[in-house]
Amino acid sequence: MPGFGRIVAVALLALPLTGCMAGGLGLFGDEKVDRSIATGTVAGSPVSGGSDEMTVQNAVSSADLSKLGSDPLPWANASTGSAGVVTAIREQKQSGFVCRDFSTTRHSYEGIAYFSGKTCAVGPGWRLMSFDRQP
């Protein structure tokens, strides 16, 4: 019986599929879907609009300009999914404060945008003075 092995193999492969129809909502069953149970959407955690700005500020303020030179500085924000490249950082002293002017791109679900900004060392940390979208 050369075809017997083939029949047994098909039967063994089809056997687990019978459980899909025996547990309810079968092919010919008259079970109804219980629509009395309703669920709502789960609110996601709000993402701060300034999150990307702060990520860029942290990248610019922590950059070692003596090692970076004119190389681009990549950044990424895991909370928004945005990323970009700081293409220029210029450090200067103004009124006793160290400030860094910078240009960056932001790649997000909205597309690619260009920004220029300024951050200054104020007290124990850095403060973002400007972050403006460029045309």
PDB file of C-alpha atoms in Angstrom:
ATOM      1  CA  MET A   1       0.000   0.000   0.000  1.00  0.00           C
ATOM      2  CA  PRO A   2       2.109   2.868  -1.230  1.00  0.00           C
ATOM      3  CA  GLY A   3      -0.589   5.568  -0.659  1.00  0.00           C
ATOM      4  CA  PHE A   4      -1.288   4.574   2.960  1.00  0.00           C
ATOM      5  CA  GLY A   5       1.655   6.584   4.352  1.00  0.00           C
ATOM      6  CA  ARG A   6       0.464   9.660   2.529  1.00  0.00           C
ATOM      7  CA  ILE A   7      -3.079   9.281   3.946  1.00  0.00           C
ATOM      8  CA  VAL A   8      -1.724   8.873   7.483  1.00  0.00           C
ATOM      9  CA  ALA A   9       0.466  11.972   7.074  1.00  0.00           C
ATOM     10  CA  VAL A  10      -2.483  14.097   5.886  1.00  0.00           C
ATOM     11  CA  ALA A  11      -4.658  12.806   8.751  1.00  0.00           C
ATOM     12  CA  LEU A  12      -1.970  13.617  11.320  1.00  0.00           C
ATOM     13  CA  LEU A  13      -1.552  17.130   9.914  1.00  0.00           C
ATOM     14  CA  ALA A  14      -5.318  17.758   9.888  1.00  0.00           C
ATOM     15  CA  LEU A  15      -5.928  16.424  13.414  1.00  0.00           C
ATOM     16  CA  PRO A  16      -4.734  19.581  15.278  1.00  0.00           C
ATOM     17  CA  LEU A  17      -7.029  21.739  13.123  1.00  0.00           C
ATOM     18  CA  THR A  18     -10.136  20.073  14.545  1.00  0.00           C
ATOM     19  CA  GLY A  19      -9.519  21.843  17.858  1.00  0.00           C
ATOM     20  CA  CYS A  20     -10.040  25.204  16.165  1.00  0.00           C
ATOM     21  CA  MET A  21     -13.665  24.362  15.445  1.00  0.00           C
ATOM     22  CA  ALA A  22     -14.503  22.301  18.529  1.00  0.00           C
ATOM     23  CA  GLY A  23     -13.924  25.119  21.011  1.00  0.00           C
ATOM     24  CA  GLY A  24     -16.865  27.311  19.987  1.00  0.00           C
ATOM     25  CA  LEU A  25     -17.601  29.734  17.202  1.00  0.00           C
ATOM     26  CA  GLY A  26     -17.255  26.784  14.876  1.00  0.00           C
ATOM     27  CA  LEU A  27     -17.981  26.700  11.215  1.00  0.00           C
ATOM     28  CA  PHE A  28     -21.621  25.677  11.643  1.00  0.00           C
ATOM     29  CA  GLY A  29     -22.131  26.631  15.301  1.00  0.00           C
ATOM     30  CA  ASP A  30     -24.884  28.966  16.364  1.00  0.00           C
ATOM     31  CA  GLU A  31     -22.891  30.556  19.157  1.00  0.00           C
ATOM     32  CA  LYS A  32     -23.234  34.311  19.296  1.00  0.00           C
ATOM     33  CA  VAL A  33     -20.476  36.782  20.007  1.00  0.00           C
ATOM     34  CA  ASP A  34     -20.888  38.293  23.472  1.00  0.00           C
ATOM     35  CA  ARG A  35     -21.195  42.006  22.750  1.00  0.00           C
ATOM     36  CA  SER A  36     -22.061  42.905  26.344  1.00  0.00           C
ATOM     37  CA  ILE A  37     -18.389  43.272  27.153  1.00  0.00           C
ATOM     38  CA  ALA A  38     -16.914  46.522  25.905  1.00  0.00           C
ATOM     39  CA  THR A  39     -13.428  47.857  26.303  1.00  0.00           C
ATOM     40  CA  GLY A  40     -12.176  51.358  25.857  1.00  0.00           C
ATOM     41  CA  THR A  41      -8.950  52.657  24.479  1.00  0.00           C
ATOM     42  CA  VAL A  42      -6.014  53.039  26.781  1.00  0.00           C
ATOM     43  CA  ALA A  43      -4.645  56.548  26.837  1.00  0.00           C
ATOM     44  CA  GLY A  44      -0.996  56.762  25.917  1.00  0.00           C
ATOM     45  CA  SER A  45       1.453  58.737  27.955  1.00  0.00           C
ATOM     46  CA  PRO A  46       1.676  62.292  26.701  1.00  0.00           C
ATOM     47  CA  VAL A  47       4.939  63.179  25.001  1.00  0.00           C
ATOM     48  CA  SER A  48       6.282  66.577  25.851  1.00  0.00           C
ATOM     49  CA  GLY A  49       6.474  68.903  22.875  1.00  0.00           C
ATOM     50  CA  GLY A  50       9.873  70.075  24.084  1.00  0.00           C
ATOM     51  CA  SER A  51      11.313  66.583  24.299  1.00  0.00           C
ATOM     52  CA  ASP A  52      13.231  66.743  21.003  1.00  0.00           C
ATOM     53  CA  GLU A  53      14.485  70.210  21.851  1.00  0.00           C
ATOM     54  CA  MET A  54      15.860  68.975  25.171  1.00  0.00           C
ATOM     55  CA  THR A  55      17.498  65.976  23.486  1.00  0.00           C
ATOM     56  CA  VAL A  56      19.250  68.286  21.017  1.00  0.00           C
ATOM     57  CA  GLN A  57      20.259  70.643  23.824  1.00  0.00           C
ATOM     58  CA  ASN A  58      21.767  67.738  25.780  1.00  0.00           C
ATOM     59  CA  ALA A  59      23.714  66.594  22.706  1.00  0.00           C
ATOM     60  CA  VAL A  60      25.003  70.107  21.962  1.00  0.00           C
ATOM     61  CA  SER A  61      25.879  70.985  25.561  1.00  0.00           C
ATOM     62  CA  SER A  62      27.690  67.696  26.232  1.00  0.00           C
ATOM     63  CA  ALA A  63      29.675  67.676  22.965  1.00  0.00           C
ATOM     64  CA  ASP A  64      33.455  67.904  23.327  1.00  0.00           C
ATOM     65  CA  LEU A  65      34.120  70.457  20.609  1.00  0.00           C
ATOM     66  CA  SER A  66      37.888  69.870  20.654  1.00  0.00           C
ATOM     67  CA  LYS A  67      37.315  66.231  19.632  1.00  0.00           C
ATOM     68  CA  LEU A  68      34.238  66.809  17.477  1.00  0.00           C
ATOM     69  CA  GLY A  69      35.802  69.431  15.235  1.00  0.00           C
ATOM     70  CA  SER A  70      33.564  69.966  12.210  1.00  0.00           C
ATOM     71  CA  ASP A  71      32.129  66.428  12.265  1.00  0.00           C
ATOM     72  CA  PRO A  72      28.338  66.092  12.435  1.00  0.00           C
ATOM     73  CA  LEU A  73      26.805  65.096  15.770  1.00  0.00           C
ATOM     74  CA  PRO A  74      23.929  62.587  15.534  1.00  0.00           C
ATOM     75  CA  TRP A  75      21.144  62.525  18.125  1.00  0.00           C
ATOM     76  CA  ALA A  76      18.058  60.370  18.708  1.00  0.00           C
ATOM     77  CA  ASN A  77      15.046  60.619  20.998  1.00  0.00           C
ATOM     78  CA  ALA A  78      13.651  57.210  21.945  1.00  0.00           C
ATOM     79  CA  SER A  79      10.481  58.685  23.468  1.00  0.00           C
ATOM     80  CA  THR A  80       9.345  60.407  20.245  1.00  0.00           C
ATOM     81  CA  GLY A  81      11.134  58.316  17.641  1.00  0.00           C
ATOM     82  CA  SER A  82      12.754  61.432  16.206  1.00  0.00           C
ATOM     83  CA  ALA A  83      16.407  61.630  15.242  1.00  0.00           C
ATOM     84  CA  GLY A  84      18.668  64.103  13.552  1.00  0.00           C
ATOM     85  CA  VAL A  85      22.149  65.438  12.986  1.00  0.00           C
ATOM     86  CA  VAL A  86      23.659  68.589  14.458  1.00  0.00           C
ATOM     87  CA  THR A  87      25.621  69.972  11.534  1.00  0.00           C
ATOM     88  CA  ALA A  88      27.269  73.005  13.125  1.00  0.00           C
ATOM     89  CA  ILE A  89      28.118  74.119  16.667  1.00  0.00           C
ATOM     90  CA  ARG A  90      29.731  77.492  17.364  1.00  0.00           C
ATOM     91  CA  GLU A  91      30.778  78.324  20.931  1.00  0.00           C
ATOM     92  CA  GLN A  92      31.133  81.906  22.133  1.00  0.00           C
ATOM     93  CA  LYS A  93      31.229  83.855  25.386  1.00  0.00           C
ATOM     94  CA  GLN A  94      28.553  86.495  25.845  1.00  0.00           C
ATOM     95  CA  SER A  95      28.172  88.603  28.989  1.00  0.00           C
ATOM     96  CA  GLY A  96      30.188  86.084  30.982  1.00  0.00           C
ATOM     97  CA  PHE A  97      28.139  83.095  29.772  1.00  0.00           C
ATOM     98  CA  VAL A  98      29.315  80.326  27.479  1.00  0.00           C
ATOM     99  CA  CYS A  99      26.795  79.877  24.667  1.00  0.00           C
ATOM    100  CA  ARG A 100      26.606  77.495  21.734  1.00  0.00           C
ATOM    101  CA  ASP A 101      24.764  78.282  18.522  1.00  0.00           C
ATOM    102  CA  PHE A 102      23.832  75.213  16.498  1.00  0.00           C
ATOM    103  CA  SER A 103      22.039  73.971  13.390  1.00  0.00           C
ATOM    104  CA  THR A 104      20.305  70.596  13.284  1.00  0.00           C
ATOM    105  CA  THR A 105      17.924  68.440  11.327  1.00  0.00           C
ATOM    106  CA  ARG A 106      14.996  66.531  12.810  1.00  0.00           C
ATOM    107  CA  HIS A 107      13.712  63.404  11.101  1.00  0.00           C
ATOM    108  CA  SER A 108      10.277  62.511  12.488  1.00  0.00           C
ATOM    109  CA  TYR A 109       6.937  61.101  11.361  1.00  0.00           C
ATOM    110  CA  GLU A 110       6.173  64.646  10.152  1.00  0.00           C
ATOM    111  CA  GLY A 111       9.137  64.581   7.763  1.00  0.00           C
ATOM    112  CA  ILE A 112      12.540  66.246   7.782  1.00  0.00           C
ATOM    113  CA  ALA A 113      12.831  69.726   9.274  1.00  0.00           C
ATOM    114  CA  TYR A 114      15.737  72.106   9.828  1.00  0.00           C
ATOM    115  CA  PHE A 115      16.267  74.059  13.057  1.00  0.00           C
ATOM    116  CA  SER A 116      18.698  76.572  14.469  1.00  0.00           C
ATOM    117  CA  GLY A 117      19.107  77.152  18.152  1.00  0.00           C
ATOM    118  CA  LYS A 118      21.141  78.476  21.014  1.00  0.00           C
ATOM    119  CA  THR A 119      21.917  77.043  24.432  1.00  0.00           C
ATOM    120  CA  CYS A 120      23.871  78.758  27.211  1.00  0.00           C
ATOM    121  CA  ALA A 121      25.554  77.555  30.397  1.00  0.00           C
ATOM    122  CA  VAL A 122      23.554  79.159  33.196  1.00  0.00           C
ATOM    123  CA  GLY A 123      24.372  78.279  36.788  1.00  0.00           C
ATOM    124  CA  PRO A 124      24.969  74.544  37.211  1.00  0.00           C
ATOM    125  CA  GLY A 125      23.419  73.548  33.880  1.00  0.00           C
ATOM    126  CA  TRP A 126      22.500  74.608  30.370  1.00  0.00           C
ATOM    127  CA  ARG A 127      19.408  76.528  29.279  1.00  0.00           C
ATOM    128  CA  LEU A 128      17.888  76.412  25.810  1.00  0.00           C
ATOM    129  CA  MET A 129      17.579  80.024  24.695  1.00  0.00           C
ATOM    130  CA  SER A 130      16.106  79.418  21.236  1.00  0.00           C
ATOM    131  CA  PHE A 131      15.064  76.554  18.968  1.00  0.00           C
ATOM    132  CA  ASP A 132      13.546  77.833  15.734  1.00  0.00           C
ATOM    133  CA  ARG A 133      12.350  75.951  12.679  1.00  0.00           C
ATOM    134  CA  GLN A 134      13.998  77.120   9.466  1.00  0.00           C
ATOM    135  CA  PRO A 135      12.331  77.269   6.044  1.00  0.00           C
TER     136      PRO A 135
END
